[in-house]
PDB file of C-alpha atoms in Angstrom:
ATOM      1  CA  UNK A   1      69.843 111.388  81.595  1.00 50.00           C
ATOM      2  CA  UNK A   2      73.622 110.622  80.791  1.00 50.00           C
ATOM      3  CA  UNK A   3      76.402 109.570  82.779  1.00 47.00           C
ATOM      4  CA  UNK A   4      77.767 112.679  82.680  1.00 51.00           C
ATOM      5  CA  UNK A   5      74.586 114.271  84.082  1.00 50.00           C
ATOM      6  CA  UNK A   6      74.401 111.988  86.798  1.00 46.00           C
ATOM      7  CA  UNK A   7      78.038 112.196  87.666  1.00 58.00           C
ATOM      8  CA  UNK A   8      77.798 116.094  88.064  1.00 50.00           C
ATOM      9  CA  UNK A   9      74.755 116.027  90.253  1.00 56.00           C
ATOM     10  CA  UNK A  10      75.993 113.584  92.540  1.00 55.00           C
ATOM     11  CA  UNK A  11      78.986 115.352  92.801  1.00 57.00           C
ATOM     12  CA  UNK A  12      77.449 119.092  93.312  1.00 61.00           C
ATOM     13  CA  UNK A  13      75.141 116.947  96.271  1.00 61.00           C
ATOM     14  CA  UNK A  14      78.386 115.782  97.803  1.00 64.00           C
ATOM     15  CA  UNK A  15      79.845 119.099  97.390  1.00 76.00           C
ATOM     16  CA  UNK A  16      77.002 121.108  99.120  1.00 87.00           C
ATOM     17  CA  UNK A  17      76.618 118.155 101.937  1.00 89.00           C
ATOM     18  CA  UNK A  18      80.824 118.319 102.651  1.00 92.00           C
ATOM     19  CA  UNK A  19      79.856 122.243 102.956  1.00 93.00           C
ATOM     20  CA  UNK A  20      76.911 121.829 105.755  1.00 94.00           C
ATOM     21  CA  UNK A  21      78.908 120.328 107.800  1.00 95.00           C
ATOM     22  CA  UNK A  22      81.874 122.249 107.611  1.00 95.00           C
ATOM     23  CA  UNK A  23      79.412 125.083 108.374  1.00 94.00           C
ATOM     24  CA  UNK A  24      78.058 123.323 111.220  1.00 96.00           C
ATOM     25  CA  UNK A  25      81.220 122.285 112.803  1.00 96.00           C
ATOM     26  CA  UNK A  26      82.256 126.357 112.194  1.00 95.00           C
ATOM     27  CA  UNK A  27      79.363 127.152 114.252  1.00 95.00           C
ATOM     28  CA  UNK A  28      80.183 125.249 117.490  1.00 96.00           C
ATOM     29  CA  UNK A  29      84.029 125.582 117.355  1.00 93.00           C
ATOM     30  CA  UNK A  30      83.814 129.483 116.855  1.00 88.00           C
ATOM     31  CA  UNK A  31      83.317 131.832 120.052  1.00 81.00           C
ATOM     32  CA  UNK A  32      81.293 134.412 118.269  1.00 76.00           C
ATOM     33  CA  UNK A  33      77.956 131.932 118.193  1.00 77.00           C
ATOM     34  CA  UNK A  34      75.256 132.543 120.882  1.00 90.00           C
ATOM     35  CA  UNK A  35      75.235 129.049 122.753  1.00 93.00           C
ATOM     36  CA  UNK A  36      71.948 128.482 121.332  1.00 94.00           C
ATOM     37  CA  UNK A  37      73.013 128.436 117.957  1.00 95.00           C
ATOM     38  CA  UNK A  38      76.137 126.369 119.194  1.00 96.00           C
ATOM     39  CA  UNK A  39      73.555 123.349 121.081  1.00 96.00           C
ATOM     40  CA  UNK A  40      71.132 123.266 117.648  1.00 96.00           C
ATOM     41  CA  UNK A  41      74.352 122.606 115.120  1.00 96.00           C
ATOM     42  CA  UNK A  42      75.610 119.801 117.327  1.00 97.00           C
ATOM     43  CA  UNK A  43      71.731 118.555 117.407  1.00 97.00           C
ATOM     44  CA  UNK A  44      71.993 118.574 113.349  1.00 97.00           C
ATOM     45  CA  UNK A  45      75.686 117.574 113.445  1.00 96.00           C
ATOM     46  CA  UNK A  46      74.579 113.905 115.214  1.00 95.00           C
ATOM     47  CA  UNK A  47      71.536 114.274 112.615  1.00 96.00           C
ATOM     48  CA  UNK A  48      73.810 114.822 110.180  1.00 96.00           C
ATOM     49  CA  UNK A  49      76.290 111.964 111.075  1.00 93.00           C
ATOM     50  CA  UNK A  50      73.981 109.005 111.395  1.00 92.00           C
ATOM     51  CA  UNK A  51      72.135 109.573 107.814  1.00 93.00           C
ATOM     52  CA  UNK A  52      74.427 106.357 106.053  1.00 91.00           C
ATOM     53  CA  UNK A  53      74.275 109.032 102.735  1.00 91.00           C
ATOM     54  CA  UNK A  54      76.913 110.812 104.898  1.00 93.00           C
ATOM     55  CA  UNK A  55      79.455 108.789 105.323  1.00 91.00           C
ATOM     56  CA  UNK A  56      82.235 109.466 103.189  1.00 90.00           C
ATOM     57  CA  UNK A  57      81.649 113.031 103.992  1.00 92.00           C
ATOM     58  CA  UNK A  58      81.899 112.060 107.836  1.00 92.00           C
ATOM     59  CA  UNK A  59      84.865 110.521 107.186  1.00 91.00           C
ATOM     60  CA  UNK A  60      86.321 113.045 105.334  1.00 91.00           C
ATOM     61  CA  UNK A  61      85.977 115.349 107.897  1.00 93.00           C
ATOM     62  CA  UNK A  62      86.524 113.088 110.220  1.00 92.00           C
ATOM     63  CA  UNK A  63      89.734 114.550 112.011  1.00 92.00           C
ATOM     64  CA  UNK A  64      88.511 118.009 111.956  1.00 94.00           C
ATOM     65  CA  UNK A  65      85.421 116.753 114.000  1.00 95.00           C
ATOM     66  CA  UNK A  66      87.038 115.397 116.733  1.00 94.00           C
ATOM     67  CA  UNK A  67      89.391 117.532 116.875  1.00 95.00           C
ATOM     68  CA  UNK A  68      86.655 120.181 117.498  1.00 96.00           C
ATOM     69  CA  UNK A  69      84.958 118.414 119.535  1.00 96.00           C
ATOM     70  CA  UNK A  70      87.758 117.386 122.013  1.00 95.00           C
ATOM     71  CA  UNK A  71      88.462 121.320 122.305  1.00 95.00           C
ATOM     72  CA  UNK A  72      84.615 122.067 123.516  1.00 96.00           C
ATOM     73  CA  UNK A  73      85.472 119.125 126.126  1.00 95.00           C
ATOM     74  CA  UNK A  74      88.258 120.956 127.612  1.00 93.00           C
ATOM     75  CA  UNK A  75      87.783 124.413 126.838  1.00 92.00           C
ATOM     76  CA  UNK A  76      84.175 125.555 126.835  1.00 93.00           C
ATOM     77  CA  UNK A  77      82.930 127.772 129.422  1.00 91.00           C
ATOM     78  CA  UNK A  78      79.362 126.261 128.734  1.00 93.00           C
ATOM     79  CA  UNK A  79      78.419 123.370 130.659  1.00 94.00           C
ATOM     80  CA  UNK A  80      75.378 122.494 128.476  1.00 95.00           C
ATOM     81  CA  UNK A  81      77.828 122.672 125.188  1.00 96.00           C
ATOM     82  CA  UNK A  82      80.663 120.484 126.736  1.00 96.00           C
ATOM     83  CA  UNK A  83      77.944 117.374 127.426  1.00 96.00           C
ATOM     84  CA  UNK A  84      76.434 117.782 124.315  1.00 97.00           C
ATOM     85  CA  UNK A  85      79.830 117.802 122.775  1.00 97.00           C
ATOM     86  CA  UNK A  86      80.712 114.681 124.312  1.00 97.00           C
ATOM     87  CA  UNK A  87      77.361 112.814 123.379  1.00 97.00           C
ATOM     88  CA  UNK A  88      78.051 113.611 120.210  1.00 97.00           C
ATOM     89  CA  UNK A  89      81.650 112.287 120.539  1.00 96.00           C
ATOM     90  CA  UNK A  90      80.465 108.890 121.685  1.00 96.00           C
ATOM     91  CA  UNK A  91      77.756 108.889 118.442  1.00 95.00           C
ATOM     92  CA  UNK A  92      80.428 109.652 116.172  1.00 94.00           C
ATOM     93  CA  UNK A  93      82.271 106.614 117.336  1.00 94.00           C
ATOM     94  CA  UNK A  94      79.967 104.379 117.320  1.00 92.00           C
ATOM     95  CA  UNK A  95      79.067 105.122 113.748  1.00 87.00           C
ATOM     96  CA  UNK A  96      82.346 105.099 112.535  1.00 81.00           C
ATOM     97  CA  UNK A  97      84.731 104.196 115.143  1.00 73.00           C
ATOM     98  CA  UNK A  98      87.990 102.094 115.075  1.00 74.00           C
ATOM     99  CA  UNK A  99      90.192 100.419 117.351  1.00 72.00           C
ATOM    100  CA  UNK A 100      92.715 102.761 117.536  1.00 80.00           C
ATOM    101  CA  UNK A 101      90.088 106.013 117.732  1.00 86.00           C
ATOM    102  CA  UNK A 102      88.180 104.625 120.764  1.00 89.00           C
ATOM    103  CA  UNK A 103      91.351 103.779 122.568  1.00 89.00           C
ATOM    104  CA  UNK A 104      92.305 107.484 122.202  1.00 91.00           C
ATOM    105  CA  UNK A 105      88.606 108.173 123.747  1.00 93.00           C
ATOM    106  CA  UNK A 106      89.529 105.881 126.569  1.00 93.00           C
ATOM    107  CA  UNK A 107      93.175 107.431 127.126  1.00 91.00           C
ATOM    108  CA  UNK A 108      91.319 110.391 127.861  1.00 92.00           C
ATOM    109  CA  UNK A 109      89.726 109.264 130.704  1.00 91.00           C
ATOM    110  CA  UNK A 110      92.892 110.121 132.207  1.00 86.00           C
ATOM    111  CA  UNK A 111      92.734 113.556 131.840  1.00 78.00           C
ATOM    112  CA  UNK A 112      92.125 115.720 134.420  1.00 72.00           C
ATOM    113  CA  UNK A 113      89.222 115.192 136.840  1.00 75.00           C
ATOM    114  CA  UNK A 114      86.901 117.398 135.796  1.00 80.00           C
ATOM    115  CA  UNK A 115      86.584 116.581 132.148  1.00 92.00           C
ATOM    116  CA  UNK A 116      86.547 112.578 133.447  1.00 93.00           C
ATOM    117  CA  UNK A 117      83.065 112.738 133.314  1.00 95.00           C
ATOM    118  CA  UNK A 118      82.469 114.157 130.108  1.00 96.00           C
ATOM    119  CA  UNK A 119      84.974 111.379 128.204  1.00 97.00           C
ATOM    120  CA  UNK A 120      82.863 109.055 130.501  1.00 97.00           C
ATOM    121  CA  UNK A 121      79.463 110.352 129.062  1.00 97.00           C
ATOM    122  CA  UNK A 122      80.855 109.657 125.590  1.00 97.00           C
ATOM    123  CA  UNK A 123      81.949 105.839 125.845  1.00 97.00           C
ATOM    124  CA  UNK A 124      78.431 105.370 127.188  1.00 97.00           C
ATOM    125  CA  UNK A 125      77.045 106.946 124.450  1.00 96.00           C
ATOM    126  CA  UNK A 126      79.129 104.462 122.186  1.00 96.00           C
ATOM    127  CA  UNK A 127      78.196 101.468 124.312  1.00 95.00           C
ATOM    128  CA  UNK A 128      74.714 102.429 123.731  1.00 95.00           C
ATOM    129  CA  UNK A 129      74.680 103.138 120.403  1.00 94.00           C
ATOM    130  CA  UNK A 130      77.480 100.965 118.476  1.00 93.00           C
ATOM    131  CA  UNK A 131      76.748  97.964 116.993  1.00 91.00           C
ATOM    132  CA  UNK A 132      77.795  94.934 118.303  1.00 91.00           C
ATOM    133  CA  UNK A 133      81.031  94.396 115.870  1.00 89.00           C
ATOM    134  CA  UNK A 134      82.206  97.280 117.282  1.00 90.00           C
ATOM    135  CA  UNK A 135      81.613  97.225 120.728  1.00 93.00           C
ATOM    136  CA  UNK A 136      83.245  93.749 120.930  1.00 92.00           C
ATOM    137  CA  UNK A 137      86.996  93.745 120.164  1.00 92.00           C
ATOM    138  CA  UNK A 138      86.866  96.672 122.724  1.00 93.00           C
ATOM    139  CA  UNK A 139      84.994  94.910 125.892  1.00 95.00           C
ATOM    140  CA  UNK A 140      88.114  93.846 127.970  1.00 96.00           C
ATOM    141  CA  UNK A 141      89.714  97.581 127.241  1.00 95.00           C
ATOM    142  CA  UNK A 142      86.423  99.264 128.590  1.00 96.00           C
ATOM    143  CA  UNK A 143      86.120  96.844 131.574  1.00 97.00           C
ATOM    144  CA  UNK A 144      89.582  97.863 132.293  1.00 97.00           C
ATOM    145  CA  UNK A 145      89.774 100.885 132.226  1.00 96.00           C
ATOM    146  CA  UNK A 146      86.009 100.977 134.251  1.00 96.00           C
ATOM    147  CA  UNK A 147      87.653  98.563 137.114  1.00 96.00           C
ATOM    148  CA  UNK A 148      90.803 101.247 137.831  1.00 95.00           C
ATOM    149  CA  UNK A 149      88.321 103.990 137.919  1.00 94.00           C
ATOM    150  CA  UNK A 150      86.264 102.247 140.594  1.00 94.00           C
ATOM    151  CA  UNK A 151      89.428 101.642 142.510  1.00 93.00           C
ATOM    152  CA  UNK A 152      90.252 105.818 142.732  1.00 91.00           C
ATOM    153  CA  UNK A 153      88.094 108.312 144.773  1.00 85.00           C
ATOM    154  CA  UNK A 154      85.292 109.638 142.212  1.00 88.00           C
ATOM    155  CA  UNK A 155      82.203 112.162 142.141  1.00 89.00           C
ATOM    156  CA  UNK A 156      79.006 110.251 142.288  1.00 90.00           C
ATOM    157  CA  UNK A 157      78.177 111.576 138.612  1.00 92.00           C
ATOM    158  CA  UNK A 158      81.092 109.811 137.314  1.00 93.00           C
ATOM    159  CA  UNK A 159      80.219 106.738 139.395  1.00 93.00           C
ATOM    160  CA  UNK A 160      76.933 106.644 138.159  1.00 94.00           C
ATOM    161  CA  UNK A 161      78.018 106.619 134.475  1.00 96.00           C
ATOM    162  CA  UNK A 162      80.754 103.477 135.102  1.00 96.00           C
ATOM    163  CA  UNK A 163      77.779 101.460 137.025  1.00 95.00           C
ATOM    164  CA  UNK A 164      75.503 102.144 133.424  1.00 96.00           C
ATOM    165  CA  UNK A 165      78.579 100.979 131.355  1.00 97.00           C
ATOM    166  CA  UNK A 166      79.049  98.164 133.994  1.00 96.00           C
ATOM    167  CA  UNK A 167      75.686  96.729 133.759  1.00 95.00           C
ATOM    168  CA  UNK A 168      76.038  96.789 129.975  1.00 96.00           C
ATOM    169  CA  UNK A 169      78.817  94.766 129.931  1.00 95.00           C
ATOM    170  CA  UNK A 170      77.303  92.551 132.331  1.00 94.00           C
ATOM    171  CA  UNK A 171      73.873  92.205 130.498  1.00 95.00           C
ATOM    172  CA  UNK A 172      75.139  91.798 126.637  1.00 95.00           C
ATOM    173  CA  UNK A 173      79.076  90.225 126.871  1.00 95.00           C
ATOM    174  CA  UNK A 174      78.411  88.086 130.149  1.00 96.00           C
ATOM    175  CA  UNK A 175      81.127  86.067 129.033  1.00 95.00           C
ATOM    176  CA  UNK A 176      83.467  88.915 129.026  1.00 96.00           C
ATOM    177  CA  UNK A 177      82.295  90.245 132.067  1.00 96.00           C
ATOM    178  CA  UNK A 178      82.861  87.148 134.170  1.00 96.00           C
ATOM    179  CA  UNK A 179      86.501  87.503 134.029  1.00 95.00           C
ATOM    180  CA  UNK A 180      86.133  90.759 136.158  1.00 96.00           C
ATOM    181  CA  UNK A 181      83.444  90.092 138.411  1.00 94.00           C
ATOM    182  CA  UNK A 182      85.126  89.382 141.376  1.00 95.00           C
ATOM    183  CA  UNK A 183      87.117  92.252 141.659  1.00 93.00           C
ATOM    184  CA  UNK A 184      84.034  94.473 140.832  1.00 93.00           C
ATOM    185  CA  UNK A 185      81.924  92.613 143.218  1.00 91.00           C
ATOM    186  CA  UNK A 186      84.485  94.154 145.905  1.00 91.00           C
ATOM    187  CA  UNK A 187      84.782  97.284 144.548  1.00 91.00           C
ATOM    188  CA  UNK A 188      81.160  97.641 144.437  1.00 87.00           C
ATOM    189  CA  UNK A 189      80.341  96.569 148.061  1.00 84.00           C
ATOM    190  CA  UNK A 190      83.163  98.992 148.884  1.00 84.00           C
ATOM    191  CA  UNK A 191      81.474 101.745 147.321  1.00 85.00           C
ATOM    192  CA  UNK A 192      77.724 100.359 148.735  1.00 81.00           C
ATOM    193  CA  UNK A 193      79.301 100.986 152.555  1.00 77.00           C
ATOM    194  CA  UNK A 194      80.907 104.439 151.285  1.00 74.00           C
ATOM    195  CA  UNK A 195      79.083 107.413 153.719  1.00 71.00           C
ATOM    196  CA  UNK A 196      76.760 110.065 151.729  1.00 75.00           C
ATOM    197  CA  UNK A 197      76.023 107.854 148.784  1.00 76.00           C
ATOM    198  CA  UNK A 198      73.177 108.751 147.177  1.00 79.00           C
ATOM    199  CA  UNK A 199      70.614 106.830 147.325  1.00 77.00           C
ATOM    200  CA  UNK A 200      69.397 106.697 143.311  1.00 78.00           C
ATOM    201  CA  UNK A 201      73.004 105.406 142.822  1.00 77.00           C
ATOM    202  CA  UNK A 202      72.707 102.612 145.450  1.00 70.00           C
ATOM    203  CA  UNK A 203      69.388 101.538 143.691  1.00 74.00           C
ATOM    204  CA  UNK A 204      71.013 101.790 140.381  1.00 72.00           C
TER     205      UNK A 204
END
């Protein structure tokens, strides 16, 4: 087989590839799609994102993906949608993240309350997911911005996310960790003596 051959195959592969996922992210950004439809293309989306073959087209598409995704986090009426949207989110940047795309993620942690826990569920997602050289050179900005939410009046949900990202932190960058312990050894007994905590979150 020639060059020439192999050229034009790879690039009609890479052509119909950059097309699937255009149609996929189609599917879940468009409000004519039954839910059902919506929760499967996301499920083949993360697929989709994690096969290494995929990467330049991932990247490609890269703004157009979180852009879509960021717009099911605030605006979707579906609950179901908006968390697998944000799993997603936090699998996409732990694939491919940078510095200056997970700080956005964490900026958005101040958005409004009810979407906190959503941005939340997607930096655990990265934390469980990224690979070490990635997870790193952002340790001290996610133990930061973990340590101010502890300090502010939070649902238990939300609470229950920062303790998982906590105890990461704590288990696999000790010596990152141990410059915050203190204070989140009093924020934590503060929140141990706070009435109607549930008890799964005071065993976690």
């Amino acid at each position: 087989m020639s060059y020439t051959n192999i050229t034009a195959r790879t690039a009609a592969m890479f052509s119909s590839r950059e097309k699937e996922i255009n149609t996929l992210i189609r599917i879940i950004s468009t409000n004519q799609e039954h839910i059902t439809k919506k929760l499967n293309s996301i499920n083949q989306l993360k697929t989709f994102i994690q096969n290494p073959e995929n990467d330049g087209i991932t990247i490609k598409v890269w703004d157009k993906l979180l852009t879509t995704l960021d717009q099911i986090l605030l605006e979707s009426k579906f609950p179901a949608l908006k968390l697998a949207a944000a799993s997603l989110l936090g699998s996409l940047l732990a694939k491919h993240s940078s510095y200056g795309s997970f700080n956005w993620l964490i900026q958005r942690l101040d958005q409004a309350k009810d979407t906190r826990i959503l941005y939340a569920t997607a930096v655990k997602q990265f934390m469980d997911e990224a690979d070490p050289v990635i997870i790193q050179p952002v340790i001290t900005v996610v133990l930061t911005k973990m340590q101010g939410l502890l300090e502010e009046t939070i649902p238990h949900e939300l609470l229950s996310i920062i303790l998982h990202i906590i105890q990461f932190c704590c288990i696999y960058y000790p010596s990152y960790f141990i410059q915050f312990f203190q204070d989140m050894v009093d924020l934590l007994v503060g929140w141990r003596l706070h009435p109607g905590l549930p008890e799964a979150i005071v065993t976690q």
